[in-house]
PDB file of C-alpha atoms in Angstrom:
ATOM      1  CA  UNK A 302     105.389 151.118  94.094  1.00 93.00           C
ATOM      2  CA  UNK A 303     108.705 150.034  92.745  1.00 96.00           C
ATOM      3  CA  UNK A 304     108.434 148.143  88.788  1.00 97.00           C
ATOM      4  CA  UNK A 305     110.878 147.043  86.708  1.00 98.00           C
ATOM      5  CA  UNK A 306     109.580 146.034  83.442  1.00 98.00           C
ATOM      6  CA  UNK A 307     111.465 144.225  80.583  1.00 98.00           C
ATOM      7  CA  UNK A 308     110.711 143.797  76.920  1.00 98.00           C
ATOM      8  CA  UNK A 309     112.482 143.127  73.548  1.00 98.00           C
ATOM      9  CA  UNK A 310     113.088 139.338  74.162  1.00 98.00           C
ATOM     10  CA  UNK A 311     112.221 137.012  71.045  1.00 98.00           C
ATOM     11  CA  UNK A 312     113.340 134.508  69.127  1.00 98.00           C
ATOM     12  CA  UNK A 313     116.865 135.034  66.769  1.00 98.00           C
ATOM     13  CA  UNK A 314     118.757 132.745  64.505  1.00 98.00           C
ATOM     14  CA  UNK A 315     122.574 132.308  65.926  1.00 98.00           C
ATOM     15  CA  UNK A 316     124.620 135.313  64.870  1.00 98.00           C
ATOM     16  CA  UNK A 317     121.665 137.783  65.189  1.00 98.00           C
ATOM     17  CA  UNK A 318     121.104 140.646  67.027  1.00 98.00           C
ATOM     18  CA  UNK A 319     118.642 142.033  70.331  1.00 98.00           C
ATOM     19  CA  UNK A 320     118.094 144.709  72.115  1.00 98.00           C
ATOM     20  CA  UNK A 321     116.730 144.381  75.516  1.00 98.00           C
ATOM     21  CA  UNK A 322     115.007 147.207  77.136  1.00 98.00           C
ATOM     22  CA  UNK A 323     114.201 147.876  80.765  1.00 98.00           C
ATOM     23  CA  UNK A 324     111.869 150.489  82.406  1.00 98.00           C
ATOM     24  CA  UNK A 325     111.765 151.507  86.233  1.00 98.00           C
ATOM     25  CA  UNK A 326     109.486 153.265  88.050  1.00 97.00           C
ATOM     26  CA  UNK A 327     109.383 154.155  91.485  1.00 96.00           C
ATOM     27  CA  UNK A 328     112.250 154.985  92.641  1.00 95.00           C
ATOM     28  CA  UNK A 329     114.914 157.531  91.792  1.00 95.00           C
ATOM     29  CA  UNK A 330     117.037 156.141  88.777  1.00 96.00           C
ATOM     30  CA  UNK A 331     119.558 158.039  88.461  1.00 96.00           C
ATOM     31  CA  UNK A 332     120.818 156.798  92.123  1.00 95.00           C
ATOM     32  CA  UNK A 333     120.712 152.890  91.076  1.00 96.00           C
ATOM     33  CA  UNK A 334     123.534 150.553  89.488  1.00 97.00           C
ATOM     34  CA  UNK A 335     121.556 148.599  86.753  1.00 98.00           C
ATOM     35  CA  UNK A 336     122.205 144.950  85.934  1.00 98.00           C
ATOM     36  CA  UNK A 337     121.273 142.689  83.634  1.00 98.00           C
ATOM     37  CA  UNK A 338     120.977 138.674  84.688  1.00 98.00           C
ATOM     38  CA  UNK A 339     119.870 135.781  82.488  1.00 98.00           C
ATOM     39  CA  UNK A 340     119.047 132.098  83.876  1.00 98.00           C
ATOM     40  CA  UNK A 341     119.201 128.979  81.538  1.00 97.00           C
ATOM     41  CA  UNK A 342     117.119 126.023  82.156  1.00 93.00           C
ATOM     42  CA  UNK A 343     118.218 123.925  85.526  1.00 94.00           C
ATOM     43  CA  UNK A 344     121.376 126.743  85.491  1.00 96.00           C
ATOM     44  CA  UNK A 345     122.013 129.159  88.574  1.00 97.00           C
ATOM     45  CA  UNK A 346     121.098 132.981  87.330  1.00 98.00           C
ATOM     46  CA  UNK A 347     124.294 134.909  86.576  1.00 98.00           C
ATOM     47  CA  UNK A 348     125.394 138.340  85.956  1.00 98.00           C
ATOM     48  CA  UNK A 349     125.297 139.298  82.263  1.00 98.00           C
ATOM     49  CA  UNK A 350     126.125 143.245  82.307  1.00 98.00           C
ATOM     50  CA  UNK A 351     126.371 146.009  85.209  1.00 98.00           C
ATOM     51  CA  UNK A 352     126.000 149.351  84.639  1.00 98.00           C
ATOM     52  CA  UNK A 353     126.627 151.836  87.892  1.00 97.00           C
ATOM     53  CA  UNK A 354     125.034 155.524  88.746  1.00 95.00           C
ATOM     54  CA  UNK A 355     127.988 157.076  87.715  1.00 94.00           C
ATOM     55  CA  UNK A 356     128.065 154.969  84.184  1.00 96.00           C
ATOM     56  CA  UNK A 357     131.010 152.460  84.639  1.00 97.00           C
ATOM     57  CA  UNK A 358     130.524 149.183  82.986  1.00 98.00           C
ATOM     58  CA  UNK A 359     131.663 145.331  83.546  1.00 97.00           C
ATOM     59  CA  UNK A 360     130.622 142.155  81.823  1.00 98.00           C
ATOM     60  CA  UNK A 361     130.565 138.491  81.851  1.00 98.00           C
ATOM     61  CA  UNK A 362     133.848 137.031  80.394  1.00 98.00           C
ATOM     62  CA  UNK A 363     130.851 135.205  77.754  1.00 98.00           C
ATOM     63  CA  UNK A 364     129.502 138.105  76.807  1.00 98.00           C
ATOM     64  CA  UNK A 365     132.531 140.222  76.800  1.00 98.00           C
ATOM     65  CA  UNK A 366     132.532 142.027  72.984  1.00 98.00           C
ATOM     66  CA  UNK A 367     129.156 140.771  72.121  1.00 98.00           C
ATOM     67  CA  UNK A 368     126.606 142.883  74.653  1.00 98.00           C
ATOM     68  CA  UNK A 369     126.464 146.278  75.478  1.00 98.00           C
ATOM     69  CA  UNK A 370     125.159 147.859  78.461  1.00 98.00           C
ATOM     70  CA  UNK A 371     123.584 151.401  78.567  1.00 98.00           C
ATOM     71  CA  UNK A 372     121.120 153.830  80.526  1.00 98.00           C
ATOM     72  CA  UNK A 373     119.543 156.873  79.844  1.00 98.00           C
ATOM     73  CA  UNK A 374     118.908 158.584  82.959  1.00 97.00           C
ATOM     74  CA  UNK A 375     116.521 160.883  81.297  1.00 97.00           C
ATOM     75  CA  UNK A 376     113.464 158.049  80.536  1.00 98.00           C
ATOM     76  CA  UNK A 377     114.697 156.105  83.616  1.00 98.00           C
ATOM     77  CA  UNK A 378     115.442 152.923  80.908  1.00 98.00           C
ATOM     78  CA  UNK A 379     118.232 150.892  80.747  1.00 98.00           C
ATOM     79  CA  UNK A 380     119.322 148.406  77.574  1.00 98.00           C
ATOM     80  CA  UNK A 381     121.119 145.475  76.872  1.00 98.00           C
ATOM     81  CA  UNK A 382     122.204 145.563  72.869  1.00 98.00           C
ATOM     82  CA  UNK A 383     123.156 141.979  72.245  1.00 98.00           C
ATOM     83  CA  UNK A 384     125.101 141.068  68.813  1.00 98.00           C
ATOM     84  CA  UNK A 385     126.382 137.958  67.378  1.00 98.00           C
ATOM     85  CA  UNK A 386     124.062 135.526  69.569  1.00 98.00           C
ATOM     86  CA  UNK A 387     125.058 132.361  70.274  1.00 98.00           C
ATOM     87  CA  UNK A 388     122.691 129.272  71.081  1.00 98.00           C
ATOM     88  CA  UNK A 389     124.065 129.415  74.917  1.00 97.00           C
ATOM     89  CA  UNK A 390     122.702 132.577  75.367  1.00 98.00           C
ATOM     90  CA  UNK A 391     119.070 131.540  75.430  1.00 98.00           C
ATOM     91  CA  UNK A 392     117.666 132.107  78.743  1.00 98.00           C
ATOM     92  CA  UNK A 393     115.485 134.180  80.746  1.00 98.00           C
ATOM     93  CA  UNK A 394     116.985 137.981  80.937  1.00 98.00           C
ATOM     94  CA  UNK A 395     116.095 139.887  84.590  1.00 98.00           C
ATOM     95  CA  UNK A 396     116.248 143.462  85.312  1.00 98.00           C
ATOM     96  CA  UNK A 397     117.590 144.408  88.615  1.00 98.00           C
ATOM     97  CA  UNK A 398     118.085 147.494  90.378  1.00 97.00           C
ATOM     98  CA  UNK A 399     120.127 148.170  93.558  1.00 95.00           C
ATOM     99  CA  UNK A 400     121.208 151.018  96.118  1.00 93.00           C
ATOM    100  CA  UNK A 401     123.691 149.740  98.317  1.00 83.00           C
ATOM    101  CA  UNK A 402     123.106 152.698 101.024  1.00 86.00           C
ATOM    102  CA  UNK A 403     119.525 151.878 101.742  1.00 84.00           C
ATOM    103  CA  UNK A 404     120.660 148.074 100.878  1.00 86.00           C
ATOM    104  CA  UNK A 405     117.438 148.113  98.034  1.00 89.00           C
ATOM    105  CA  UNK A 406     117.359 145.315  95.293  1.00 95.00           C
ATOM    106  CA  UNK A 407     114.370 145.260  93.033  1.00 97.00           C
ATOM    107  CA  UNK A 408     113.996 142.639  90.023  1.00 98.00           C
ATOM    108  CA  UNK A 409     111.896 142.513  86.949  1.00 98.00           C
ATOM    109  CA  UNK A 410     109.733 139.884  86.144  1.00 98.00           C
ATOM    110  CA  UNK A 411     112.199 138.874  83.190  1.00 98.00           C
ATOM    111  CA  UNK A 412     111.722 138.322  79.236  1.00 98.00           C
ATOM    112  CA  UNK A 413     112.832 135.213  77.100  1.00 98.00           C
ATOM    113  CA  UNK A 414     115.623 134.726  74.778  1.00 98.00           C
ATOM    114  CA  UNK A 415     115.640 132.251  72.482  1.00 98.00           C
ATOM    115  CA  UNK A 416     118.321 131.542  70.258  1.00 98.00           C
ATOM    116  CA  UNK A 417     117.761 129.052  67.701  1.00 97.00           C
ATOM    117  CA  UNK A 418     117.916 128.257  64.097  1.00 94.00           C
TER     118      UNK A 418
END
């Protein structure tokens, strides 16, 4: 069965750093766009970071400078490196996977962020 798993979430002073990490299993990585989503308390989820199959990148205008979005293809993993953190980042970060052909979208479970001093 199809898993997405997420870890590296914790608590960080404002100007600190994270990096998220995201394992899948179950289906054939390399094939999948990778995204990162967060949702705030009583906010709509939103798109953080996108990474595609064939690498290319976009971003949240908020995060823009700040987060970096990567995959290795080889461990089937993909990351979120997050610098200078800002209190309006806290929320919960998801892991989602997608294959537009078959029209597949799987989601992890999701891991907290807190940023506070």
């Amino acid at each position: 069965q199809v898993q997405l798993v997420e870890s590296g979430g914790g608590l960080v002073q404002p100007g600190g750093s994270l990096r998220l990490s995201c394992a899948a299993s179950g289906i054939i990585f390399s094939y999948y766009h990778m995204g990162w989503y967060r949702q705030a308390p009583g906010k709509q989820r939103e798109l953080v970071a996108r990474i595609t199959s064939n690498g290319g990148t976009n971003y949240a205008d908020s995060v823009k400078g700040r987060f970096t979005i990567s995959r290795d293809n080889t461990k089937n993993m993909v990351y979120l490196q997050m610098y200078t953190l800002k209190p309006e980042d806290t929320a919960v970060y998801y892991c989602k996977a997608d294959y537009a052909l078959l029209a597949n979208t799987y989601w992890g479970l999701g891991t907290q962020v807190t940023v506070s001093s």
